[in-house]
mmCIF file of C-alpha atoms in Angstrom:
data_model
loop_
_atom_site.group_PDB
_atom_site.id
_atom_site.type_symbol
_atom_site.label_atom_id
_atom_site.label_comp_id
_atom_site.label_asym_id
_atom_site.label_seq_id
_atom_site.Cartn_x
_atom_site.Cartn_y
_atom_site.Cartn_z
ATOM 1 C CA UNK A 17 21.170 -48.672 40.307
ATOM 2 C CA UNK A 18 20.187 -51.475 42.694
ATOM 3 C CA UNK A 19 21.180 -54.976 41.598
ATOM 4 C CA UNK A 20 18.398 -57.574 41.525
ATOM 5 C CA UNK A 21 18.953 -61.010 42.957
ATOM 6 C CA UNK A 22 18.722 -63.919 40.512
ATOM 7 C CA UNK A 23 15.087 -64.922 41.335
ATOM 8 C CA UNK A 24 14.032 -61.266 41.112
ATOM 9 C CA UNK A 25 15.799 -60.806 37.771
ATOM 10 C CA UNK A 26 14.285 -64.040 36.451
ATOM 11 C CA UNK A 27 10.811 -62.960 37.578
ATOM 12 C CA UNK A 28 11.200 -59.527 36.014
ATOM 13 C CA UNK A 29 12.346 -61.008 32.684
ATOM 14 C CA UNK A 30 9.530 -63.571 32.734
ATOM 15 C CA UNK A 31 6.934 -60.902 33.480
ATOM 16 C CA UNK A 32 8.280 -58.674 30.707
ATOM 17 C CA UNK A 33 8.298 -61.569 28.234
ATOM 18 C CA UNK A 34 4.702 -62.481 29.030
ATOM 19 C CA UNK A 35 3.616 -58.846 28.853
ATOM 20 C CA UNK A 36 5.290 -58.401 25.455
ATOM 21 C CA UNK A 37 3.936 -61.679 24.145
ATOM 22 C CA UNK A 38 7.303 -63.439 23.961
ATOM 23 C CA UNK A 39 6.073 -66.618 25.648
ATOM 24 C CA UNK A 40 3.248 -68.649 24.154
ATOM 25 C CA UNK A 41 0.083 -68.658 26.234
ATOM 26 C CA UNK A 42 -3.112 -70.666 26.177
ATOM 27 C CA UNK A 43 -6.331 -68.800 25.395
ATOM 28 C CA UNK A 44 -9.918 -69.785 26.077
ATOM 29 C CA UNK A 45 -12.289 -68.949 23.229
ATOM 30 C CA UNK A 46 -15.547 -67.085 23.813
ATOM 31 C CA UNK A 47 -17.412 -70.391 23.365
ATOM 32 C CA UNK A 48 -15.366 -71.883 26.227
ATOM 33 C CA UNK A 49 -16.361 -69.372 28.895
ATOM 34 C CA UNK A 50 -16.536 -72.113 31.520
ATOM 35 C CA UNK A 51 -13.391 -73.905 30.317
ATOM 36 C CA UNK A 52 -10.096 -72.903 31.875
ATOM 37 C CA UNK A 53 -6.843 -72.940 29.895
ATOM 38 C CA UNK A 54 -5.331 -76.085 31.436
ATOM 39 C CA UNK A 55 -2.620 -78.184 29.823
ATOM 40 C CA UNK A 56 -3.351 -81.691 28.502
ATOM 41 C CA UNK A 57 -0.283 -82.884 30.428
ATOM 42 C CA UNK A 58 -1.575 -84.233 33.786
ATOM 43 C CA UNK A 59 1.414 -83.012 35.836
ATOM 44 C CA UNK A 60 1.283 -79.489 34.365
ATOM 45 C CA UNK A 61 -2.497 -79.411 34.725
ATOM 46 C CA UNK A 62 -2.275 -80.377 38.410
ATOM 47 C CA UNK A 63 0.082 -77.466 39.064
ATOM 48 C CA UNK A 64 -2.124 -75.108 37.050
ATOM 49 C CA UNK A 65 -5.072 -76.171 39.237
ATOM 50 C CA UNK A 66 -3.063 -75.294 42.377
ATOM 51 C CA UNK A 67 -2.262 -71.866 40.957
ATOM 52 C CA UNK A 68 -5.872 -71.345 39.815
ATOM 53 C CA UNK A 69 -7.032 -72.123 43.366
ATOM 54 C CA UNK A 70 -4.989 -69.213 44.762
ATOM 55 C CA UNK A 71 -6.308 -66.730 42.192
ATOM 56 C CA UNK A 72 -9.855 -68.016 42.676
ATOM 57 C CA UNK A 73 -9.504 -67.528 46.452
ATOM 58 C CA UNK A 74 -8.360 -63.957 45.694
ATOM 59 C CA UNK A 75 -11.492 -63.454 43.567
ATOM 60 C CA UNK A 76 -13.726 -64.843 46.340
ATOM 61 C CA UNK A 77 -12.063 -62.674 49.006
ATOM 62 C CA UNK A 78 -12.370 -59.615 46.732
ATOM 63 C CA UNK A 79 -16.091 -60.276 46.350
ATOM 64 C CA UNK A 80 -16.451 -60.755 50.124
ATOM 65 C CA UNK A 81 -14.481 -57.577 50.866
ATOM 66 C CA UNK A 82 -12.147 -59.694 53.016
ATOM 67 C CA UNK A 83 -8.843 -57.839 53.286
ATOM 68 C CA UNK A 84 -7.227 -60.376 55.629
ATOM 69 C CA UNK A 85 -7.984 -63.300 53.298
ATOM 70 C CA UNK A 86 -6.486 -61.357 50.392
ATOM 71 C CA UNK A 87 -3.353 -60.423 52.322
ATOM 72 C CA UNK A 88 -2.808 -64.046 53.358
ATOM 73 C CA UNK A 89 -2.515 -64.954 49.648
ATOM 74 C CA UNK A 90 0.413 -62.569 49.139
ATOM 75 C CA UNK A 91 4.071 -63.418 49.815
ATOM 76 C CA UNK A 92 5.881 -61.274 52.379
ATOM 77 C CA UNK A 93 7.927 -59.447 49.712
ATOM 78 C CA UNK A 94 5.049 -58.967 47.273
ATOM 79 C CA UNK A 95 3.641 -55.869 45.591
ATOM 80 C CA UNK A 96 0.237 -54.805 44.340
ATOM 81 C CA UNK A 97 0.067 -52.179 41.608
ATOM 82 C CA UNK A 98 -3.257 -50.597 40.710
ATOM 83 C CA UNK A 99 -4.270 -47.931 38.237
ATOM 84 C CA UNK A 100 -3.819 -44.418 39.605
ATOM 85 C CA UNK A 101 -2.359 -45.674 42.916
ATOM 86 C CA UNK A 102 1.136 -45.889 44.320
ATOM 87 C CA UNK A 103 2.681 -49.342 44.581
ATOM 88 C CA UNK A 104 1.618 -51.221 47.711
ATOM 89 C CA UNK A 105 4.839 -52.925 48.828
ATOM 90 C CA UNK A 106 4.268 -53.611 52.528
ATOM 91 C CA UNK A 107 1.551 -55.624 54.216
ATOM 92 C CA UNK A 108 0.303 -52.423 55.875
ATOM 93 C CA UNK A 109 0.127 -50.574 52.550
ATOM 94 C CA UNK A 110 -1.873 -53.441 51.031
ATOM 95 C CA UNK A 111 -4.106 -53.574 54.122
ATOM 96 C CA UNK A 112 -4.784 -49.840 53.883
ATOM 97 C CA UNK A 113 -5.321 -49.972 50.109
ATOM 98 C CA UNK A 114 -7.788 -52.848 50.180
ATOM 99 C CA UNK A 115 -9.461 -51.423 53.304
ATOM 100 C CA UNK A 116 -10.007 -48.098 51.552
ATOM 101 C CA UNK A 117 -11.217 -49.864 48.417
ATOM 102 C CA UNK A 118 -13.795 -51.922 50.308
ATOM 103 C CA UNK A 119 -15.155 -48.774 51.988
ATOM 104 C CA UNK A 120 -16.282 -47.462 48.603
ATOM 105 C CA UNK A 121 -16.703 -50.548 46.379
ATOM 106 C CA UNK A 122 -18.655 -53.812 46.415
ATOM 107 C CA UNK A 123 -17.480 -56.456 43.951
ATOM 108 C CA UNK A 124 -19.227 -59.310 42.174
ATOM 109 C CA UNK A 125 -16.220 -60.100 40.010
ATOM 110 C CA UNK A 126 -15.932 -63.251 37.915
ATOM 111 C CA UNK A 127 -12.502 -63.670 36.371
ATOM 112 C CA UNK A 128 -12.199 -65.052 32.879
ATOM 113 C CA UNK A 129 -8.860 -66.840 32.549
ATOM 114 C CA UNK A 130 -6.718 -66.049 29.523
ATOM 115 C CA UNK A 131 -3.659 -68.007 30.654
ATOM 116 C CA UNK A 132 -2.350 -70.063 33.543
ATOM 117 C CA UNK A 133 1.346 -70.552 32.775
ATOM 118 C CA UNK A 134 3.742 -72.343 35.117
ATOM 119 C CA UNK A 135 7.523 -72.112 34.883
ATOM 120 C CA UNK A 136 8.979 -74.217 37.702
ATOM 121 C CA UNK A 137 8.272 -72.395 40.962
ATOM 122 C CA UNK A 138 6.851 -69.318 39.203
ATOM 123 C CA UNK A 139 3.431 -68.932 37.594
ATOM 124 C CA UNK A 140 1.797 -66.174 35.570
ATOM 125 C CA UNK A 141 -1.989 -65.933 35.435
ATOM 126 C CA UNK A 142 -3.748 -63.487 33.127
ATOM 127 C CA UNK A 143 -7.426 -62.752 33.633
ATOM 128 C CA UNK A 144 -10.010 -60.260 32.501
ATOM 129 C CA UNK A 145 -13.547 -59.351 33.445
ATOM 130 C CA UNK A 146 -16.395 -60.277 31.126
ATOM 131 C CA UNK A 147 -17.921 -57.500 29.064
ATOM 132 C CA UNK A 148 -20.646 -55.856 31.099
ATOM 133 C CA UNK A 149 -18.999 -56.579 34.463
ATOM 134 C CA UNK A 150 -19.671 -53.875 37.020
ATOM 135 C CA UNK A 151 -18.709 -52.841 40.515
ATOM 136 C CA UNK A 152 -20.858 -50.814 42.891
ATOM 137 C CA UNK A 153 -18.695 -47.823 43.735
ATOM 138 C CA UNK A 154 -20.002 -45.167 46.133
ATOM 139 C CA UNK A 155 -23.489 -46.617 45.658
ATOM 140 C CA UNK A 156 -23.419 -46.405 41.845
ATOM 141 C CA UNK A 157 -22.920 -49.198 39.317
ATOM 142 C CA UNK A 158 -19.665 -48.633 37.390
ATOM 143 C CA UNK A 159 -18.514 -50.729 34.414
ATOM 144 C CA UNK A 160 -15.469 -52.765 35.469
ATOM 145 C CA UNK A 161 -13.180 -53.454 32.496
ATOM 146 C CA UNK A 162 -10.049 -54.808 34.155
ATOM 147 C CA UNK A 163 -7.323 -57.043 32.807
ATOM 148 C CA UNK A 164 -5.224 -58.571 35.592
ATOM 149 C CA UNK A 165 -1.814 -60.199 35.871
ATOM 150 C CA UNK A 166 -0.987 -62.351 38.868
ATOM 151 C CA UNK A 167 2.586 -63.569 39.271
ATOM 152 C CA UNK A 168 2.879 -66.319 41.870
ATOM 153 C CA UNK A 169 5.885 -68.044 43.370
ATOM 154 C CA UNK A 170 6.063 -71.206 45.434
ATOM 155 C CA UNK A 171 7.117 -70.244 48.965
ATOM 156 C CA UNK A 172 7.682 -73.027 51.513
ATOM 157 C CA UNK A 173 5.574 -75.384 49.368
ATOM 158 C CA UNK A 174 2.621 -72.984 48.929
ATOM 159 C CA UNK A 175 1.805 -70.743 45.975
ATOM 160 C CA UNK A 176 1.826 -67.057 46.966
ATOM 161 C CA UNK A 177 1.122 -63.924 44.944
ATOM 162 C CA UNK A 178 4.306 -61.883 44.471
ATOM 163 C CA UNK A 179 2.863 -59.370 42.001
ATOM 164 C CA UNK A 180 -0.711 -58.359 41.329
ATOM 165 C CA UNK A 181 -1.359 -55.650 38.786
ATOM 166 C CA UNK A 182 -4.216 -54.626 36.546
ATOM 167 C CA UNK A 183 -5.146 -52.131 33.913
ATOM 168 C CA UNK A 184 -8.411 -51.039 32.410
ATOM 169 C CA UNK A 185 -9.257 -51.498 28.759
ATOM 170 C CA UNK A 186 -12.666 -51.438 27.065
ATOM 171 C CA UNK A 187 -11.687 -54.373 24.839
ATOM 172 C CA UNK A 188 -11.534 -57.516 26.975
ATOM 173 C CA UNK A 189 -10.267 -61.017 26.307
ATOM 174 C CA UNK A 190 -8.829 -60.299 22.893
ATOM 175 C CA UNK A 191 -5.178 -60.938 22.034
#
């Protein structure tokens, strides 16, 4: 079994804890669809805004079908894990995966933010798509019921995505 380095182990434990609900998160209510789950603490909120900016740039690049812009948001040692796909661990694998995706799909995604949690130089962002969201796939409108997890890490002073994963679920935005 391969030993994980300390940051990798810490990230894995943090991701597992968030996934299993072991760390408290902030939730936006349905009435606050425009409100993002920012802290009342100004310093924490400022960092959450930085992290939000990266995920929002991902959303914008996804909608533009801009593979290069998406790849620039990822750290060098990052992974992307999608439903029914192998893990994309290299830049080339991510380039091929997004390139193939954009050949068949056109997005108009608007993320709804369930949590923007920051733990030092690591952040976990959970999003989902609003009910009724759709993607045009092979020329046909398909309901898009994704829940996403973005794990970011500060690399040389900039937030970078180290893990992006999603799953589909017909019930969105409910804890």
